Coordinates of C-alpha atoms in Angstrom, one line a residue:
Chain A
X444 CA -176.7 -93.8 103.6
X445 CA -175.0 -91.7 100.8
X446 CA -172.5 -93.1 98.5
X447 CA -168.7 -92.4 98.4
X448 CA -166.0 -94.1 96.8
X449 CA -164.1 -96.4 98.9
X450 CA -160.7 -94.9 99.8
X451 CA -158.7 -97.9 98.8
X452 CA -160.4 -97.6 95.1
X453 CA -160.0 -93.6 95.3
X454 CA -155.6 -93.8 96.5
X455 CA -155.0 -96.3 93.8
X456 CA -156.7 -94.7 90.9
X457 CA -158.0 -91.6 88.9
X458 CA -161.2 -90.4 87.9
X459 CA -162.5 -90.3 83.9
X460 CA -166.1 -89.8 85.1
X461 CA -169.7 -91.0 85.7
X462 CA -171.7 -93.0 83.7
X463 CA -176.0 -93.4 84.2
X464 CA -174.6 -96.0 87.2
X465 CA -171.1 -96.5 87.6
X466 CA -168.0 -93.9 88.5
X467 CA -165.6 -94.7 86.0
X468 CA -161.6 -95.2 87.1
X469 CA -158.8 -95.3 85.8
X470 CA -156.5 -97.8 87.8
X471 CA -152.8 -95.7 88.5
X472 CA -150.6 -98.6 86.5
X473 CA -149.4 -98.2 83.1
X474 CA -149.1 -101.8 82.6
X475 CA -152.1 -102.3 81.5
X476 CA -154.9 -100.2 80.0
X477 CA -157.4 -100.5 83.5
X478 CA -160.6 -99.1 83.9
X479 CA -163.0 -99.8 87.0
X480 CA -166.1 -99.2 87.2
X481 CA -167.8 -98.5 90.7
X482 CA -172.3 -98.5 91.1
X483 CA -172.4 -95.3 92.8
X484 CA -175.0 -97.1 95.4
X485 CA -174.6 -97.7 98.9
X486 CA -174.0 -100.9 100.3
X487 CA -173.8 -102.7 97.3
X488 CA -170.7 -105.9 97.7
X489 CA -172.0 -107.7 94.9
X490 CA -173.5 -108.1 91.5
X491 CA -176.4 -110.0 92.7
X492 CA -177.1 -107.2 95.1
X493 CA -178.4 -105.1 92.8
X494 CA -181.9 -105.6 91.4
X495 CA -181.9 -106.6 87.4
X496 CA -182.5 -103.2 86.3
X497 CA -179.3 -102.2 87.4
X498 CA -177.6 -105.5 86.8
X499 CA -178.5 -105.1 83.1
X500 CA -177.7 -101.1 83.2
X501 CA -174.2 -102.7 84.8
X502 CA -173.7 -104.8 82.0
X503 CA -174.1 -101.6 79.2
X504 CA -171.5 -99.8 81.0
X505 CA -168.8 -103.1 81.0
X506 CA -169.7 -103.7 77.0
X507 CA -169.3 -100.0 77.1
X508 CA -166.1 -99.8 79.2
X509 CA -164.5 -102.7 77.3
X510 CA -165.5 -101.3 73.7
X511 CA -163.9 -97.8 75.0
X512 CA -160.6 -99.7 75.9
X513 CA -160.5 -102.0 72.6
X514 CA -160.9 -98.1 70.8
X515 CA -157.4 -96.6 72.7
X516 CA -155.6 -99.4 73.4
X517 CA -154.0 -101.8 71.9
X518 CA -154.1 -105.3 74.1
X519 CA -155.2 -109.1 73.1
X520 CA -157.8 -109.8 75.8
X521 CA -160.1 -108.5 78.2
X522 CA -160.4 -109.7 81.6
X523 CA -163.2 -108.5 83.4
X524 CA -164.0 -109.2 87.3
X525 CA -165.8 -108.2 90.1
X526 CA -163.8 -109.7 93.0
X527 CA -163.8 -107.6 95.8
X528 CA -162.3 -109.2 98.5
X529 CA -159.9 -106.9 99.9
X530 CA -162.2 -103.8 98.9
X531 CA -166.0 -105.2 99.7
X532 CA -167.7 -101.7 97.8
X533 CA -168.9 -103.7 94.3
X534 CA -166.4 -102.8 91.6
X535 CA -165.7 -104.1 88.2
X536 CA -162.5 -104.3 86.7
X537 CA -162.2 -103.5 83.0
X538 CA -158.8 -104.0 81.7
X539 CA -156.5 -105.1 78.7
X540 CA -154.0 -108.0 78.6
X541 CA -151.0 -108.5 76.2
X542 CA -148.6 -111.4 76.0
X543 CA -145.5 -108.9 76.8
X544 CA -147.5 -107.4 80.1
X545 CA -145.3 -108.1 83.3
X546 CA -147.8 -110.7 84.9
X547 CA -149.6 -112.6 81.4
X548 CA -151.0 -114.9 81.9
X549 CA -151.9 -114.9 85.3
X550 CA -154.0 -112.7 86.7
X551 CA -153.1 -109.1 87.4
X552 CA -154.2 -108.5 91.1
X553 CA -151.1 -108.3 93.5
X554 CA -148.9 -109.8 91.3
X555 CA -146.2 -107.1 90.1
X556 CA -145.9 -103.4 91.6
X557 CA -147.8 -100.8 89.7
X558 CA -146.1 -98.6 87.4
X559 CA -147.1 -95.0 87.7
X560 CA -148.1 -93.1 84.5
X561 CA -146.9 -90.1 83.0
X562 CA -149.2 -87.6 84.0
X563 CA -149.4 -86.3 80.3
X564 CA -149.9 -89.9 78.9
X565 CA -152.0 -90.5 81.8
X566 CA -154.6 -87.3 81.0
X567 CA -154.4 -88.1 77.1
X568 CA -155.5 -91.7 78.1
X569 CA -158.3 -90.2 80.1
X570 CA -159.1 -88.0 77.6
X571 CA -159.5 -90.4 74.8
X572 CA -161.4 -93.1 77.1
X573 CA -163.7 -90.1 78.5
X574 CA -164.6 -89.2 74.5
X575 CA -165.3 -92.9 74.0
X576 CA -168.0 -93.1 76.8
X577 CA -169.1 -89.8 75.7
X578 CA -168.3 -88.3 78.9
Chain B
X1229 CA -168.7 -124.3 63.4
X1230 CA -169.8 -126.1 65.8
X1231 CA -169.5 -125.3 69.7
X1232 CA -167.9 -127.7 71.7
X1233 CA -166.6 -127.6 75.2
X1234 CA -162.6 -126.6 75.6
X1235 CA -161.1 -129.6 76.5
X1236 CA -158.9 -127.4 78.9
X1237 CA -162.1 -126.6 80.9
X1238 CA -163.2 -130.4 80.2
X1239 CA -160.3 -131.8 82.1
X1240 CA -160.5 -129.2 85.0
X1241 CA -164.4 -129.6 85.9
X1242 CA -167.7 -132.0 85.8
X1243 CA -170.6 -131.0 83.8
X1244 CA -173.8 -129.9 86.1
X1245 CA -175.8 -128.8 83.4
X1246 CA -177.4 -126.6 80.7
X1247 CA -178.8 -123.5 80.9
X1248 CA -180.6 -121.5 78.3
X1249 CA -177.1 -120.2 76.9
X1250 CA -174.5 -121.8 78.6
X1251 CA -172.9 -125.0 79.7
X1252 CA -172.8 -125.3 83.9
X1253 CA -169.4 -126.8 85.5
X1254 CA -168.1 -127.8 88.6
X1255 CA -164.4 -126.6 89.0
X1256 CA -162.8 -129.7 90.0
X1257 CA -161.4 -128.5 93.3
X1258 CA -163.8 -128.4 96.8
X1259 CA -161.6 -125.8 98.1
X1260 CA -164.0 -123.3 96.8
X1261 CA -167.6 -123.7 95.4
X1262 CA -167.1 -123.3 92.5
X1263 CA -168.8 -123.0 89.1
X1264 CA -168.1 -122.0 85.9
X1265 CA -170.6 -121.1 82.5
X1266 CA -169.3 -121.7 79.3
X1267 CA -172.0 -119.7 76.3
X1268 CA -172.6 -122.5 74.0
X1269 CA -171.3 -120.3 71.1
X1270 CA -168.3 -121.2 68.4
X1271 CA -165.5 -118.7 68.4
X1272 CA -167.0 -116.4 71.1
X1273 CA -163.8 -115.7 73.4
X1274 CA -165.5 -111.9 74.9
X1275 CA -168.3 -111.0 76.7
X1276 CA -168.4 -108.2 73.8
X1277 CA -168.1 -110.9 71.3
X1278 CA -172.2 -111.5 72.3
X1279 CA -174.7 -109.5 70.5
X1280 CA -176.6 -107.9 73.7
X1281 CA -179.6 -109.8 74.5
X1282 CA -176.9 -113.0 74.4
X1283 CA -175.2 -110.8 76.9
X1284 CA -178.3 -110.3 78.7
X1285 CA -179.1 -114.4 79.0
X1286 CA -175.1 -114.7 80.2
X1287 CA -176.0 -111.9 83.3
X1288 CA -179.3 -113.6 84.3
X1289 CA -176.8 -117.1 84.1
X1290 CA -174.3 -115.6 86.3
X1291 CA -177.0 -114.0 89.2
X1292 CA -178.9 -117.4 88.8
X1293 CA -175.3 -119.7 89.6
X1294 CA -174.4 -116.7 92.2
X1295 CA -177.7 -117.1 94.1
X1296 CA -177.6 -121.5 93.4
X1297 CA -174.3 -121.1 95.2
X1298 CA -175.5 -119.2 97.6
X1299 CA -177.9 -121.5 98.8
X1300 CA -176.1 -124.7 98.8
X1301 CA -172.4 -123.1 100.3
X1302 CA -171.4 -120.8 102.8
X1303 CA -169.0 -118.3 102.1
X1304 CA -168.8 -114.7 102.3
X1305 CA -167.7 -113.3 98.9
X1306 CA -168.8 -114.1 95.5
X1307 CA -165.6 -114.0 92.6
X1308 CA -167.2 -113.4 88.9
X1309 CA -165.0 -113.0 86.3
X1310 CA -164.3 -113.3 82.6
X1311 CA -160.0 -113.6 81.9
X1312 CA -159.4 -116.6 79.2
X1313 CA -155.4 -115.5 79.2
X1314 CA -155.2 -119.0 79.2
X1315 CA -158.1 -120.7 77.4
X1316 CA -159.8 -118.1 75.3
X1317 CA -163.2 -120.1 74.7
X1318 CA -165.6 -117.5 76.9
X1319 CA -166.2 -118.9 80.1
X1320 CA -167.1 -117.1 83.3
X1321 CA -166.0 -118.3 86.8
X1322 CA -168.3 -117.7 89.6
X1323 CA -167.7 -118.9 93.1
X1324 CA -167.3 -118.7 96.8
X1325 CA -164.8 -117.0 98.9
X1326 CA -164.1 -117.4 102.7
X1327 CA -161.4 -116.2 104.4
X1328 CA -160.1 -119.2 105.8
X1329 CA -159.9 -120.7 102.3
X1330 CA -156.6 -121.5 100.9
X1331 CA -155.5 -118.5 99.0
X1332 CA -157.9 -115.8 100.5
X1333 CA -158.0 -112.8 100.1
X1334 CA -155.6 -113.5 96.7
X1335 CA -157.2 -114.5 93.3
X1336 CA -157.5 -118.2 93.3
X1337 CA -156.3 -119.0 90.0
X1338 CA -153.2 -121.1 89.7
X1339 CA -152.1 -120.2 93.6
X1340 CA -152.6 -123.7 94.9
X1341 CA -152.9 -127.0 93.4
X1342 CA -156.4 -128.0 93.6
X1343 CA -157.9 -130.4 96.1
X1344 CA -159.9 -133.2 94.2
X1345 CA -163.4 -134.1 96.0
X1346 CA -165.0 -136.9 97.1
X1347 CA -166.6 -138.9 94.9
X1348 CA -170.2 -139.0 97.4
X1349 CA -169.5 -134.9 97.7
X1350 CA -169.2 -133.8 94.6
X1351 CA -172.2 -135.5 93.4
X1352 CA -174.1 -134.3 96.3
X1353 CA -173.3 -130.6 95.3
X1354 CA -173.7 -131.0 91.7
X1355 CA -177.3 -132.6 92.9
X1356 CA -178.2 -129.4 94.7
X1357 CA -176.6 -127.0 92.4
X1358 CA -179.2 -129.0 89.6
X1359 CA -181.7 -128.5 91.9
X1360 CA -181.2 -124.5 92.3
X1361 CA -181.1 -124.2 88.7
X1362 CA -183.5 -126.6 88.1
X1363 CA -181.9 -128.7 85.7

């Protein structure tokens, strides 16, 4: 079974590239600086799926991910989680969280209606995250 | 500094253990199985914050609680995440979805008010969650 991108992951976000494992996304709400990051394996629903070669390679690309946003963003903390329950395909979300965003300091899932981006501040946020990850 | 557990995440859980890096806790609430590890490190509030072999222990922490709840619950999705918006001390949740749990397939965090366990219970599954991660 070849791997493709889950179309609910695909509709609600943009692509910045791949990494050694992961397809990196950029999630389609300005809110918040929001990457995800997506093993391109098949079949994989959770972290514990993977075997720890890829577990630890998973872990580089989060540190990575997170050090990219903390470099072109400015935000207060991280949240990182690999939930996955309305979109079983394993995928980490990467993002930023302020004080002032719309849904501090509960969590951001389903919470408050995205906010599009600018397409030009969209692709000079893709472009500064994909120079970051060396992409 | 010395570490020293949140007393946020004291009041909210029941110790299980120690591993190697972190402290073990049952989330005080048998909706979910639920655990969470808190790195026994002062000032740490990021995964990022962990130099990487630190971050390397916290993965092998996380897949060993994912697979101890694994084999003392039954649910079909594991949650792992980092967030701290609220109490910034690093800990990581990890626990059990099902979808006829109370706030599937939302987030769980501060959806429903938590149901306490029974005494007898809880000490049973901190018993077996010990045993799994032989503590």
């Amino acid at each position: 079974m070849e791997w493709s991108l889950h179309p609910q992951l695909a509709k609600l976000t943009t692509v910045v590239g791949d990494l050694a494992l992961s397809r990196v996304l950029l999630e389609n709400d300005s809110s918040y600086p929001w990457l995800i990051l997506v093993p391109r394996m098949a079949g994989v629903s959770e972290i514990i799926d993977l075997d720890p070669n890829e577990q630890v390679q998973l872990l580089g690309e989060i540190d990575a991910a997170s050090r990219a946003l903390k470099a072109v963003a400015t935000f207060e903390k991280l949240n990182v989680a690999a939930l996955g329950n309305m979109v079983k395909q394993l995928h980490v979300h990467v993002l930023g969280r302020s004080s002032t965003d719309p849904t501090w300091p509960k969590p951001v899932w389903g919470l408050a209606p995205p906010v599009p981006y600018e397409p030009a501040a969209r692709e000079k946020l893709i472009g500064a995250v994909r120079r970051e990850l060396k992409l």
